XYZ file of C-alpha atoms in Angstrom:
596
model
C 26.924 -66.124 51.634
C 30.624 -65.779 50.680
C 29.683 -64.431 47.234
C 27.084 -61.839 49.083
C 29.932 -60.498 51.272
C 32.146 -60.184 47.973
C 29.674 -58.654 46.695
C 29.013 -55.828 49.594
C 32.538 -55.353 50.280
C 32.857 -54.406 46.414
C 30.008 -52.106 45.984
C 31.702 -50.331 49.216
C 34.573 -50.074 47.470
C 33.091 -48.772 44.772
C 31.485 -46.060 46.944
C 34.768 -45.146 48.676
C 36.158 -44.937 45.354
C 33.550 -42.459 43.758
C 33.829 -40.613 46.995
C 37.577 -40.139 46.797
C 36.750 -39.029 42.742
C 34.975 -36.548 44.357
C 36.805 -35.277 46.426
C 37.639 -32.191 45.301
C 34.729 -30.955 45.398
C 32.762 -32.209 42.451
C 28.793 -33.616 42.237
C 28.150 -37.197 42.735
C 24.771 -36.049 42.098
C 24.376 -34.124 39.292
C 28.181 -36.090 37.471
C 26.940 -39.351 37.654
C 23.042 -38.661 36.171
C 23.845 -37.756 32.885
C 20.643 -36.654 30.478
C 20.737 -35.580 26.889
C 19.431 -31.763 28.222
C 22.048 -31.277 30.057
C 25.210 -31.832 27.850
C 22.761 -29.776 25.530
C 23.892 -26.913 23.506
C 20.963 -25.040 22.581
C 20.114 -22.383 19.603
C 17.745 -20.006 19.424
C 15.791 -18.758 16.677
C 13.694 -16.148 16.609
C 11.444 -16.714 13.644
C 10.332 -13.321 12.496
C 13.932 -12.643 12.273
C 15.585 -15.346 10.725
C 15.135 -15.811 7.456
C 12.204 -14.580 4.802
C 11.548 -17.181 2.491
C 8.493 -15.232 0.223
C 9.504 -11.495 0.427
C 6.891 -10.188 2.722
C 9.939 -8.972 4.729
C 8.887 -11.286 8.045
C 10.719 -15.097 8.597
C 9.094 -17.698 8.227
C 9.382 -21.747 8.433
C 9.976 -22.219 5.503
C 13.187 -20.237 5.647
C 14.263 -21.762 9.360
C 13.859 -24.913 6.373
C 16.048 -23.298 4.205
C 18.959 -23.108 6.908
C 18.778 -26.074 8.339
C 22.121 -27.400 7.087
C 23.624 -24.261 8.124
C 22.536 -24.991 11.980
C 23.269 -28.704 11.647
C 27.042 -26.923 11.171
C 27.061 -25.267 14.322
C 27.641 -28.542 15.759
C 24.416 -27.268 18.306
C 21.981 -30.222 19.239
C 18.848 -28.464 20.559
C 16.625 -25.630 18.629
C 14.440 -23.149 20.475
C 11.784 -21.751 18.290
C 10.093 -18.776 20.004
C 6.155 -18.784 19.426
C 4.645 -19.453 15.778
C 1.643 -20.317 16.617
C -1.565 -18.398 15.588
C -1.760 -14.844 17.255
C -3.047 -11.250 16.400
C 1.074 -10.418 16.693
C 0.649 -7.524 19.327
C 3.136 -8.929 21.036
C 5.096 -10.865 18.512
C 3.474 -13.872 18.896
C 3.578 -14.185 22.743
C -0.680 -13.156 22.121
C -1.657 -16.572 20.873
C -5.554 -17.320 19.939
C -5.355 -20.982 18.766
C -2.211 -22.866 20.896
C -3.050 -25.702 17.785
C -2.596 -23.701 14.194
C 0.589 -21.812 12.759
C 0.609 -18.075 12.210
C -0.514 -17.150 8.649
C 3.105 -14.955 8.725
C 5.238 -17.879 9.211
C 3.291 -20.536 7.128
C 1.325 -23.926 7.559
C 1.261 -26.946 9.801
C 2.811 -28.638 6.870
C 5.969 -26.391 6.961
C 6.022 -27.568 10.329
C 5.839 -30.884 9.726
C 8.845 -30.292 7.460
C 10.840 -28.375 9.524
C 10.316 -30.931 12.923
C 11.428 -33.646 10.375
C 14.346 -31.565 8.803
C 15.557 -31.350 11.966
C 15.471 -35.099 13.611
C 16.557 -35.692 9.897
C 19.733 -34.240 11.605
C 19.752 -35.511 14.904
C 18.755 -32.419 16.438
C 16.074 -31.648 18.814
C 13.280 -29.024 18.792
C 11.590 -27.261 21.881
C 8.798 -24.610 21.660
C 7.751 -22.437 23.830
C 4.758 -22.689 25.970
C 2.719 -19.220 26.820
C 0.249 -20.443 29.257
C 0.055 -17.393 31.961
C -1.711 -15.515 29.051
C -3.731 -15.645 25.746
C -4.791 -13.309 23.195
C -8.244 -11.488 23.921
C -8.951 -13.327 20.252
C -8.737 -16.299 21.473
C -12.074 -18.445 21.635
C -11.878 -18.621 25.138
C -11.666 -14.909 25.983
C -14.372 -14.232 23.342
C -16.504 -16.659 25.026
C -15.428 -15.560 28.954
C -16.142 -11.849 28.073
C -19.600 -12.469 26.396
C -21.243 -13.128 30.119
C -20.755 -13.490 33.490
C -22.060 -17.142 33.613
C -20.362 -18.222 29.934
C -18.902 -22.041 30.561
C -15.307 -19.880 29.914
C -15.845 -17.193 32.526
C -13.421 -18.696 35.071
C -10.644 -19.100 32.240
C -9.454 -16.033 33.010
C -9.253 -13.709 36.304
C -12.516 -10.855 36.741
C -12.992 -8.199 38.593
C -16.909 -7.239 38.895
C -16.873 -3.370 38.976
C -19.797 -3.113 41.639
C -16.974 -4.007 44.482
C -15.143 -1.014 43.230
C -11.586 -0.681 41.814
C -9.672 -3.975 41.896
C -6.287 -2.832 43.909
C -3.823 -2.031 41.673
C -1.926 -3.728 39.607
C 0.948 -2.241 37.091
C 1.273 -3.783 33.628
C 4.794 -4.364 32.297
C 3.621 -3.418 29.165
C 0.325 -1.578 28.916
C 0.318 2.421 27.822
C -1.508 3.427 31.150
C 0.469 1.067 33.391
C -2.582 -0.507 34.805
C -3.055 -4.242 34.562
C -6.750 -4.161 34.856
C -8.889 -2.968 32.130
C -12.457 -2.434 32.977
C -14.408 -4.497 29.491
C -17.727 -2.774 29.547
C -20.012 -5.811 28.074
C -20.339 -7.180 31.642
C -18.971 -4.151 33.104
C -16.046 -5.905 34.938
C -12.040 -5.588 34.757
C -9.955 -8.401 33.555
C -6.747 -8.401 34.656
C -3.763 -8.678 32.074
C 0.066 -8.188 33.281
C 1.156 -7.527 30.036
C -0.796 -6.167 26.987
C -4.328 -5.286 27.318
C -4.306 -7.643 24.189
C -2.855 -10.749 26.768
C -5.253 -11.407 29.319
C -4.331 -13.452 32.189
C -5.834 -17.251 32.282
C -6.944 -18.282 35.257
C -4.991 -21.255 36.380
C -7.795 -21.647 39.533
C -9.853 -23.251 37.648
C -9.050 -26.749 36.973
C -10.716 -26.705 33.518
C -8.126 -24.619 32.317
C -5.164 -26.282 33.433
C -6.468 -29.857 31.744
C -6.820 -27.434 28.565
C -3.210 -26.627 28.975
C -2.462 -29.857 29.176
C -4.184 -30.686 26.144
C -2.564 -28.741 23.844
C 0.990 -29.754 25.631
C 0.299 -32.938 24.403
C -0.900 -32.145 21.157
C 2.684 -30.943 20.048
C 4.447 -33.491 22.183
C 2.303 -36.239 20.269
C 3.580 -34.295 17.107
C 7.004 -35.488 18.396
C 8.675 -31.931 19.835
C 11.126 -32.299 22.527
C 10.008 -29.922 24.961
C 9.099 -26.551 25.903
C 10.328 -23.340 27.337
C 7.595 -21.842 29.597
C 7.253 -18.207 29.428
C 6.802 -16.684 32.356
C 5.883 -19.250 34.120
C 6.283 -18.489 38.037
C 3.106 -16.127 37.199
C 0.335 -18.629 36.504
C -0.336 -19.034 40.112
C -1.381 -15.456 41.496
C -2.707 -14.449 44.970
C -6.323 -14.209 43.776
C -7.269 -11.923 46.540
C -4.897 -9.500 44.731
C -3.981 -7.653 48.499
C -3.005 -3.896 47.934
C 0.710 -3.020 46.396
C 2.303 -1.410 49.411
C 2.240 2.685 49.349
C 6.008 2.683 47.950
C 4.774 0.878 44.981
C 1.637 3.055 44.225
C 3.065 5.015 41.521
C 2.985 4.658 37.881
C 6.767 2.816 36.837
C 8.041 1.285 34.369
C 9.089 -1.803 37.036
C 11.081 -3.792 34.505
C 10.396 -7.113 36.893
C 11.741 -5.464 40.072
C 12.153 -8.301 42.372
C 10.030 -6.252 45.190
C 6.879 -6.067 42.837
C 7.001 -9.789 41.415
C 6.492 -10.673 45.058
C 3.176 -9.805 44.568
C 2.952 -11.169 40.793
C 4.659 -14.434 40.899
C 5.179 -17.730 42.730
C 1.406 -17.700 44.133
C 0.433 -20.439 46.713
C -0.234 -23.035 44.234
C 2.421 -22.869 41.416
C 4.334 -26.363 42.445
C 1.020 -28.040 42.956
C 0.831 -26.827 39.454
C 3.744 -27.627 38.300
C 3.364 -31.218 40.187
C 0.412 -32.160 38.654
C 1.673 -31.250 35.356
C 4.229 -33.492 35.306
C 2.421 -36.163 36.750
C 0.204 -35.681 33.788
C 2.018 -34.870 31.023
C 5.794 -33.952 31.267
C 6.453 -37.617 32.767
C 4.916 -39.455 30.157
C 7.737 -38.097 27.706
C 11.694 -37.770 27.310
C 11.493 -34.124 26.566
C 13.183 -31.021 28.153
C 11.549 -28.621 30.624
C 12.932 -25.068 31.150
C 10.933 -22.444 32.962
C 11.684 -18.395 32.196
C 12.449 -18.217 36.109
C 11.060 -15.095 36.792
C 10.851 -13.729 40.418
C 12.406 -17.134 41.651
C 15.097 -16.191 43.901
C 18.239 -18.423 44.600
C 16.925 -19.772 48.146
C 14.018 -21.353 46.208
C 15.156 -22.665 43.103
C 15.748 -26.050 43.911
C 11.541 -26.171 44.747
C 11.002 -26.018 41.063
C 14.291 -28.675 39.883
C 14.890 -30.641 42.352
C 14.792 -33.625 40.137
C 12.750 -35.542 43.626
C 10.354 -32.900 43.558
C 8.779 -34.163 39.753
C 8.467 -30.486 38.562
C 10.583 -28.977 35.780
C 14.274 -29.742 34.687
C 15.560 -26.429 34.693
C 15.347 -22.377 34.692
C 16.195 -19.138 33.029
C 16.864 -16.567 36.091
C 16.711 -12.696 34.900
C 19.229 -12.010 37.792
C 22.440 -12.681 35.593
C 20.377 -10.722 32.493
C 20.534 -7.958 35.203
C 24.394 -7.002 35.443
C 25.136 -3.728 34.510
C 21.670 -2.732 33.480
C 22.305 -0.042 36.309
C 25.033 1.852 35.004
C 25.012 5.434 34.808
C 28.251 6.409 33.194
C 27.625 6.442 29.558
C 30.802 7.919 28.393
C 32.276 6.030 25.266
C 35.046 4.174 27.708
C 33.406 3.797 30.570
C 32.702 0.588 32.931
C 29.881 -1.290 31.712
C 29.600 -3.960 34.858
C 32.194 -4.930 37.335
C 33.456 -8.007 36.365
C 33.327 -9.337 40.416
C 29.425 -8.471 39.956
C 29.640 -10.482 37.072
C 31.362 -13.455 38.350
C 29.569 -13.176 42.026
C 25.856 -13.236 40.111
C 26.846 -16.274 37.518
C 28.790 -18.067 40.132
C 25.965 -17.602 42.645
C 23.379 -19.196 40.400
C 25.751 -22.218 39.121
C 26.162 -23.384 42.620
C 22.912 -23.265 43.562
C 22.995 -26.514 41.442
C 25.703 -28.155 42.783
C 24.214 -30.797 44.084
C 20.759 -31.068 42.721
C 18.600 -29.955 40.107
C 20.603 -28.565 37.298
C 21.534 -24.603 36.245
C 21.239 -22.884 32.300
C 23.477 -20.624 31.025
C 22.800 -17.805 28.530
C 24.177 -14.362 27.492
C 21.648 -13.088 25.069
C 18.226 -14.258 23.776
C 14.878 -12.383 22.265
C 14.636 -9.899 25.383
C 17.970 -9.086 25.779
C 20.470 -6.945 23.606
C 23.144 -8.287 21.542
C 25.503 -10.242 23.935
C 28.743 -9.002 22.632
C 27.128 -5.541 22.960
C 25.898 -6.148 26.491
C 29.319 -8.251 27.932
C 31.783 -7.675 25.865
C 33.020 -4.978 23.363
C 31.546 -4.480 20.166
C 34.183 -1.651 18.752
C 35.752 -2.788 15.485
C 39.113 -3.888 17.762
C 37.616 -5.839 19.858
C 34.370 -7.440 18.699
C 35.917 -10.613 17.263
C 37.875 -11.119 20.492
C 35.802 -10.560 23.020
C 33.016 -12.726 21.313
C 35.021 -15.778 21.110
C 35.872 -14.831 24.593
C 32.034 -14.665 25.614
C 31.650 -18.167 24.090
C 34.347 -19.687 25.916
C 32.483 -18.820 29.203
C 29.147 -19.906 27.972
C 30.692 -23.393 26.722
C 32.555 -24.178 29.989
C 29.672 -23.487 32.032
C 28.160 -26.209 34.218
C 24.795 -26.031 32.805
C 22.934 -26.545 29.749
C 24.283 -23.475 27.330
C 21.460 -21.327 25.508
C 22.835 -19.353 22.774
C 21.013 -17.014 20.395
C 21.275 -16.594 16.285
C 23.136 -14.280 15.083
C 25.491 -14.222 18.477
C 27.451 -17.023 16.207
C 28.744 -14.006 13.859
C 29.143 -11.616 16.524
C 26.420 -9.292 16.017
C 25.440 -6.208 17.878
C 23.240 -4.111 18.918
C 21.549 -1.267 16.132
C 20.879 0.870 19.026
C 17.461 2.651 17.722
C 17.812 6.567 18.681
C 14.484 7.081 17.199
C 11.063 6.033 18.694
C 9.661 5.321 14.798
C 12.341 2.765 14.479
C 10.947 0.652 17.046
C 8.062 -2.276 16.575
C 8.423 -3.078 20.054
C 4.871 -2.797 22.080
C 7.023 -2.604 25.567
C 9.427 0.387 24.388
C 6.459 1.952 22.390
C 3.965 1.781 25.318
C 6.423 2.984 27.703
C 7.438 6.325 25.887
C 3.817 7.079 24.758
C 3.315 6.802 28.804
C 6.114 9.258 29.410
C 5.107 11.894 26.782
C 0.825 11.516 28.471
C 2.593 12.275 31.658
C 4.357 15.073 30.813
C 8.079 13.734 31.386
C 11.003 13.448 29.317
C 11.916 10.794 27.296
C 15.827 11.861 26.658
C 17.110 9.264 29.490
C 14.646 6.504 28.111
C 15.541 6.449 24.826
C 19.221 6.135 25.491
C 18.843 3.373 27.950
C 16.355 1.573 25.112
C 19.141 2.241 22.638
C 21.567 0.225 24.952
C 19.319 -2.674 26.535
C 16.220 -2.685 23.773
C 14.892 -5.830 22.991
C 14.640 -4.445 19.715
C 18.933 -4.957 19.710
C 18.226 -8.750 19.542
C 15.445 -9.103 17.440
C 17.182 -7.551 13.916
C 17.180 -9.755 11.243
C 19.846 -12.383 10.353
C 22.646 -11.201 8.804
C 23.018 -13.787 6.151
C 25.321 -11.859 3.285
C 27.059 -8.489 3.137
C 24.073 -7.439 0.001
C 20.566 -6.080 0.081
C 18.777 -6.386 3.044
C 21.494 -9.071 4.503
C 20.376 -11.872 2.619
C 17.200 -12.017 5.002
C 14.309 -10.718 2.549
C 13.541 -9.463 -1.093
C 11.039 -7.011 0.695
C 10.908 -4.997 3.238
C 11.830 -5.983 6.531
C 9.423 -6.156 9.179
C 12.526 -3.831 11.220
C 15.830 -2.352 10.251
C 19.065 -4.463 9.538
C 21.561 -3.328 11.258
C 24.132 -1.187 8.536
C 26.850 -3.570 9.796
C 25.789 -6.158 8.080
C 28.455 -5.030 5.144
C 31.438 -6.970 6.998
C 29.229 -8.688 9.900
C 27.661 -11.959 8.064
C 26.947 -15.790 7.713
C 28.813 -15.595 4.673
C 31.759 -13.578 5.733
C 32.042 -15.383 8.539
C 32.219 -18.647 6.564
C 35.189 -17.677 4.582
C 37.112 -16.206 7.768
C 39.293 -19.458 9.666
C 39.828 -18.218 12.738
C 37.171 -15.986 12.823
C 33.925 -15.854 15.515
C 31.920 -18.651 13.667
C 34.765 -20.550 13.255
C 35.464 -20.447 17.557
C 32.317 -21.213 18.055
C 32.228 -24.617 16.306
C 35.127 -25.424 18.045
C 34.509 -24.770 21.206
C 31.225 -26.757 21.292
C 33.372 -29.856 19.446
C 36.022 -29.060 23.175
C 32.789 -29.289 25.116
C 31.769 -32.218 23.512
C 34.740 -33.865 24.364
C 35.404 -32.719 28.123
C 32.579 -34.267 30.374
C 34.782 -32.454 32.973
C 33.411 -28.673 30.641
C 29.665 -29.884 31.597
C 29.280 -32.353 34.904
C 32.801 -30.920 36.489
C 32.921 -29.043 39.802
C 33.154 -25.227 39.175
C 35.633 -23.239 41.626
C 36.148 -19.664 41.303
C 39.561 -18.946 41.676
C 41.324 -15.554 42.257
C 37.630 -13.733 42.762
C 38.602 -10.626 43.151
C 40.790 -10.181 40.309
C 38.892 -7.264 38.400
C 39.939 -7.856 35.109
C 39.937 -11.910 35.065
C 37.495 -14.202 35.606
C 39.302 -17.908 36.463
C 38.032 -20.929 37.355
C 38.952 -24.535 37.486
C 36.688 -27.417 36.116
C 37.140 -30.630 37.693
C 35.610 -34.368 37.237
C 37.550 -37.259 39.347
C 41.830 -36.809 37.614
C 40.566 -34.615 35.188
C 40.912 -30.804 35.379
C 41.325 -27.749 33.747
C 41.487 -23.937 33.954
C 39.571 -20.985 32.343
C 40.755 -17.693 31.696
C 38.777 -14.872 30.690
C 39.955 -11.589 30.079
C 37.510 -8.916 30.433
C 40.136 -6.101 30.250
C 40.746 -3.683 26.953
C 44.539 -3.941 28.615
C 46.961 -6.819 29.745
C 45.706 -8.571 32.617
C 48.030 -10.786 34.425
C 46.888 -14.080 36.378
C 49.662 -16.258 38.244
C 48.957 -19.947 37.887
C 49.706 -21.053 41.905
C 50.557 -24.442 43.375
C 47.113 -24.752 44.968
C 45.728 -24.116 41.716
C 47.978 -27.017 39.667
C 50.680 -27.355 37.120
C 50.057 -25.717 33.757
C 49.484 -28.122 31.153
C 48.411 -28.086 27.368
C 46.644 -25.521 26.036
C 43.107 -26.921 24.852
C 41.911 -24.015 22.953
C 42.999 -20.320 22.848
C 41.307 -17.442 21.454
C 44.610 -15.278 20.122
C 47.618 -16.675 18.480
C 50.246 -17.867 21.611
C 50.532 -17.449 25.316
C 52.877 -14.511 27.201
C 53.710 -16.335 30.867
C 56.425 -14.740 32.926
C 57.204 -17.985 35.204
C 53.752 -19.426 36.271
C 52.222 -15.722 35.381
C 50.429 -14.958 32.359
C 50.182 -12.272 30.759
C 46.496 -11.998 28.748
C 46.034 -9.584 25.922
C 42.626 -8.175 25.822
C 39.941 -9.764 25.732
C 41.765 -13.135 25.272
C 40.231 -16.489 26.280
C 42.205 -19.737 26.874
C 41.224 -23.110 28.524
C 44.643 -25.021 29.999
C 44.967 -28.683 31.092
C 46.523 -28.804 34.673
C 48.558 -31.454 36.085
């Protein structure tokens, strides 16, 4: 009994201990259950892009293969791979037909093979991505569900019998009419398809489906991937009685995932049964990594797809912090591209929705965004180098699991297409051929899609300062961007304290600060408008970030509430200007401080 009550009264202690650790603010929760996908820094490649291996001018696996001791340097654990599984490409892959074979462009299962190997080999991880709200109309099942209207595969996918009349409508995000119905005449009904006419939507109803999805899941997860990233997902469960679009919305748009439309797209009354059951039978019968493409979740009900109780996914992308500053409208060479407090409101918002369960991701560029130094910082000759390393200092001191795209490591930017023949992309093509059919101009589009492309992101590797970047022998599949003369892997290599060289460091800093990754995250000083500060703390252990988002000096005054200035952990420019407990940052410079 006496050893009982010793043994109570400790664990107590122990509680009122880690409570007093925590004090300040930081996550019992979310601190003390640690996972590998969390203190994850993830790399994204985007295959067509990377690296050609045979000269046809598109990447392959086979040159991912080549590189692989090149992203083993990085210092990164985790590798996305965007889709390379067989598909008709109209969509770059994201239009698969067999979920189980490798696209003839990027090579064989056996390169695959190789390059999963290559990779454990070097103790990192691989995740995939799963496109499951759509397939290619070449895939077996579509053939099949379009052949008759009592084909075994009818109810893969979602019809529309044209005797009871036009299905209510339904834009496409990418389609060149806008509709996301398309009336198939051999059983003279529409099928409905968000995106290309080419990507029908599969019916996640039927229950058939969903253990084919499974299926395959388990196919590559049996292979021995470590997880996938779910395009899209929210979508797969859809209001099947597909209820009008309310008047406002009944006009052709380009609508760019406009939160008011995906109400009527996404999050249908099923998805976390969905999601539920697919955990239950596949996702918990692994130690992989789930992360959802968030899309049309909003903050209020995020923790209904992570909350780690609720058995659904680990984590999710949310296009809300993608969104800052797409709605500028000053496009003078100096002007404002976001206000930093939007910034740091939007990030900040989604990190604490986290803060005690479930867990939050972090990116600042990926294959449908432009070039992140482009975007967020400033990619003028000055200040590219700068404000890069600066970029990475806020991704690495984030309290989530950091996503980071190839090519971001060197600093690249955008090409900024002014031409519509330069593009390869089906969503900017689509769109403009819509624009010219309807008789309007296409001066405004074009600049935007110059700024924000997708097209910015998806330029090939810059590998050398030579022909074609190092990326291909042939022709590229799309332009290299002419800055590939200075901006390279090789360049970058030879350069100390260069962008490359920041980069490595800073992950090595977050690798060795659990208080950069499980800390509590407090904004301090909000409404500066040219810094962005905040503390990161984990029981004695804190520190400060400051990030100057400012082409002039910004000043930020350490105060008593915040703590006493200690070491300097890592600093993006050569030395520190303080005036008594103010500092003085130069532009665009980063810095992480110890306090006391």
């Amino acid at each position: 009994m006496k050893q009982l009550c010793v043994k109570i009264f400790a664990s107590l202690l122990f509680t009122l201990s880690a409570g007093q650790a925590f004090s300040q603010g930081a996550i019992p929760e979310n601190a003390v259950n640690k996972k590998w996908w969390k203190e994850a820094v993830v790399y994204q490649v985007y295959p067509r892009s990377f690296k050609d291996s045979d000269g046809d001018g598109v990447g392959d696996l086979k040159g991912i293969i080549s590189k692989l001791d090149y992203i083993q340097s990085l210092g990164i654990d985790v590798v996305w791979l965007n889709p390379i599984y067989s598909s008709p490409n109209d969509d770059n892959g994201y239009d698969i037909s067999d979920y189980r074979s490798i696209m003839k462009d990027f090579g064989t299962m056996d390169d695959f093979n190789v390059l999963l190997k290559g990779l454990h080999d070097r103790k990192i991880k691989l995740v995939m991505d799963l496109v499951v709200n759509h397939s290619s109309d070449e895939h077996e099942w579509f053939r099949q569900s379009r052949s008759s209207r009592t084909n075994p595969y009818r109810d893969y996918y979602h019809w529309w019998p044209a005797e009871k009349g036009v299905p209510a409508k339904r834009w496409s995000f990418f389609d060149e009419d806008a509709s996301a119905w398309r009336l198939d005449s051999t059983t003279n009904s529409y099928y409905l398809h968000y995106f290309s006419r080419k990507q029908p939507d599969l019916n996640w109803e039927n229950p058939k489906l969903r253990q084919e999805v499974y299926g395959l899941m388990k196919f590559w997860f049996d292979k021995g991937i470590d997880g996938f990233r779910m395009d899209v997902i929210p979508f797969v469960s859809k209001d099947t009685a597909f209820p009008p679009l309310p008047a406002e919305y009944n006009a052709p748009a380009r609508i760019d995932y406009d939160p008011n439309y995906i109400e009527y797209y996404a999050r249908g009354p099923h998805l976390h049964e969905y999601m539920q059951e697919m955990n239950r039978e596949v996702l918990s019968k692994y130690d992989v990594m789930t992360v959802g493409e968030g899309i049309g979740v909003r903050a209020d009900e995020a923790l209904l797809l992570v909350d780690k109780a609720r058995k659904e996914l680990n984590m999710f992308f949310t296009f809300e912090t993608a969104a800052v500053g797409k709605d500028r409208t000053d496009w003078s060479p100096d002007a404002e591209k976001f206000k930093l407090t939007d910034f740091k409101t939007t990030f900040s918002k989604w990190i604490n929705v986290f803060k005690e369960k479930g867990w939050a991701t972090v990116y600042l560029g990926n294959h449908d965004q432009s070039r992140m130094v482009s975007r967020f910082g400033n990619d003028k000759p000055e200040y590219r180098e700068t404000s890069s390393k600066m970029l990475y200092t806020f991704l690495l001191s984030q309290r989530a699991t950091v996503y980071v795209y190839a090519g971001d490591e060197i600093g690249m930017t955008n090409i900024r297409f002014k031409d519509i023949k330069d593009y390869r992309d089906l969503q900017t093509i689509n769109h403009y051929n819509l624009l010219k059919r309807q008789g309007k101009p296409t001066d405004d589009f074009l600049r935007d899609e110059a700024e924000f492309s997708r097209e910015n992101g998806r330029t090939p590797m810059q590998w050398t300062g030579g022909q074609n970047a190092g990326f291909t022998t042939g022709t590229p599949w799309l332009k290299i961007n002419p800055d590939h003369i200075t901006v390279n892997v090789e360049a970058a290599e030879k350069e100390k304290n260069g962008i490359l060289s920041y980069f490595r460091k800073m992950i090595k800093l977050r690798k060795q600060l659990p208080e950069l990754v499980y800390g509590n995250y407090t904004v301090v000083d909000k409404d500066n408008p040219q810094v962005f500060a905040y503390t990161r703390t984990l029981k004695d252990k804190k520190v400060l970030v400051l990030l100057s988002f400012s082409t002039k000096v910004a000043d930020f005054t350490v105060t008593p509430e915040i703590g006493k200035m200690g070491n300097i952990l890592i600093n993006n420019l050569p030395g520190i200007a303080t005036d008594g407990n103010t500092i003085h940052l130069k532009p665009y410079q980063a810095m992480i401080l110890r306090l006391e």
